[in-house]
XYZ file of C-alpha atoms in Angstrom:
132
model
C -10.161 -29.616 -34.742
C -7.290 -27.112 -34.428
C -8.946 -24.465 -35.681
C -11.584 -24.666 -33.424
C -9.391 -25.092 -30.513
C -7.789 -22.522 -31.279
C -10.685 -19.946 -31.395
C -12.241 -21.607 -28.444
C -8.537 -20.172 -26.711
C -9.237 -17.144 -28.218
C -12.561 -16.208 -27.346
C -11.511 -17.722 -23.684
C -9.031 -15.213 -23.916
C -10.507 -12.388 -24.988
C -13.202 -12.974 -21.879
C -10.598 -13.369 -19.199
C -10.784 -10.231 -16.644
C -7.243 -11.319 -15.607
C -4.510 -8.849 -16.019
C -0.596 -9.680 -16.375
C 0.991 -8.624 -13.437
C 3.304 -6.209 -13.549
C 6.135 -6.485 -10.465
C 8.074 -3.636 -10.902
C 4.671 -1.542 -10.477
C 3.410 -4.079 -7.538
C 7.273 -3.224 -6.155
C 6.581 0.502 -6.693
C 3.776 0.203 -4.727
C 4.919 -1.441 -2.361
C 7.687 0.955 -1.521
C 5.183 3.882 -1.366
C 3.064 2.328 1.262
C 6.238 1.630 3.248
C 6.869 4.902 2.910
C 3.630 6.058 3.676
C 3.904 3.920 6.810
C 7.308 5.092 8.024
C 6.056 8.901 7.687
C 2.833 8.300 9.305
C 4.324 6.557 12.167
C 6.830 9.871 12.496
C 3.398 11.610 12.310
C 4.987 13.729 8.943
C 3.269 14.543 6.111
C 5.814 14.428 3.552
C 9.812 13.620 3.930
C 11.820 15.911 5.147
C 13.611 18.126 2.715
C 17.318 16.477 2.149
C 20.003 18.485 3.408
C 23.342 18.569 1.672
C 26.244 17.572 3.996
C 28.836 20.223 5.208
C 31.718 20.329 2.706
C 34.077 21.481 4.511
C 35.946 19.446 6.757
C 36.517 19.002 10.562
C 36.997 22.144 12.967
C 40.922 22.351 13.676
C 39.771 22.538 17.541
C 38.460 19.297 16.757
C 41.775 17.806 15.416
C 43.800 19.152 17.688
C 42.134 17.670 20.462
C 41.579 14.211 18.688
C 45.378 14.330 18.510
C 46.597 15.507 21.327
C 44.217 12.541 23.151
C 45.723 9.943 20.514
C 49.231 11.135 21.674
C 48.412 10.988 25.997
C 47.178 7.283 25.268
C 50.774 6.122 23.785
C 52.218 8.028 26.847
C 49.846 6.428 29.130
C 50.818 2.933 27.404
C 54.637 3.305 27.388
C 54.590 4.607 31.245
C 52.265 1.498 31.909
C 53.987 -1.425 33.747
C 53.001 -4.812 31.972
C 50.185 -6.404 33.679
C 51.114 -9.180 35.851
C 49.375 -12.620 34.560
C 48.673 -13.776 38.081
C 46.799 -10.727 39.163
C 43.955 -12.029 36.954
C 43.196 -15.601 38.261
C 41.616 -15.216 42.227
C 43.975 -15.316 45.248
C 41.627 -17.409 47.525
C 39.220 -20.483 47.131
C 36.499 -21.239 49.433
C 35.087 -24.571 49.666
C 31.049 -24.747 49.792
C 29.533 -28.164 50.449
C 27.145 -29.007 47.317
C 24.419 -31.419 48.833
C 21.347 -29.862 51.152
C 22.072 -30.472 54.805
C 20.135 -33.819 56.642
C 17.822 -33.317 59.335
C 19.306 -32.028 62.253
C 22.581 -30.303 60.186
C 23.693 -26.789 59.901
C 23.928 -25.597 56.650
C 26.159 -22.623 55.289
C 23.789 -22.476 52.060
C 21.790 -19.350 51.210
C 18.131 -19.108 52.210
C 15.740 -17.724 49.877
C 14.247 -15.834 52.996
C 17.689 -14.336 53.293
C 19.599 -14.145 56.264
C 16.859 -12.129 58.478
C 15.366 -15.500 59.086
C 11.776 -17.183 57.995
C 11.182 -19.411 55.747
C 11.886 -20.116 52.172
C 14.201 -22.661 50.432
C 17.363 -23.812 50.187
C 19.858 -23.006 47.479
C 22.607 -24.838 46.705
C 25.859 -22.750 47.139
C 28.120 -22.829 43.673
C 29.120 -25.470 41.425
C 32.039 -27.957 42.731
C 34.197 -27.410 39.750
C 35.064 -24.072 40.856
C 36.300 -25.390 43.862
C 39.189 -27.895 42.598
């Protein structure tokens, strides 16, 4: 019964149109049409020819004037008088009532018409918590 099991598997396997797969080629592939993609969408038919990076180094203009900007910004900083904590919370509050006016009220609220007039909707002014 083995035997013939195991040349039943064998003749199964020698009619199988399957192929291993082979990622590294499917990943090859894959990368090419990427590629392929990428270029087409730059409208390019092949990439551009690599260019070698400058080996020498930064212009001495170029220094000169990162330093001497480094060097005014210490200035600037020690000259500086230290900023004042109170200068960044506000100086005044302003109250706005939170609830739509009745019938008959003013309101102080913003119309979506704006304030040439007309129609529209009321919005309520900002939130209360601001306010205490």
């Amino acid at each position: 019964e083995l035997a013939v099991l195991l040349a039943v598997l064998g003749a199964a396997r020698a009619l199988s149109t399957c192929r291993s797969l082979d990622l590294e080629a499917a990943q090859r592939k894959r990368i090419e049409a990427v590629r392929g993609q990428i270029l087409s969408k730059l409208r390019l038919l092949a990439p551009p020819p690599a260019e070698a990076p400058p080996s020498q180094g930064l212009p001495e203009e170029v220094g000169a004037l990162y330093n001497s900007s480094q060097e005014l910004q210490r200035q600037r900083s020690r000259l500086r008088p230290p900023d004042d904590p109170n200068d960044y919370l506000a100086k005044e509050l302003h109250r706005f009532p939170m609830e739509p006016p009745g019938p008959g009220e003013q309101h102080t609220g913003v119309s979506a018409a704006g304030a040439a007039g007309g129609g529209g909707c009321w919005l309520p002014p900002l939130a209360p918590w601001v306010l205490s």
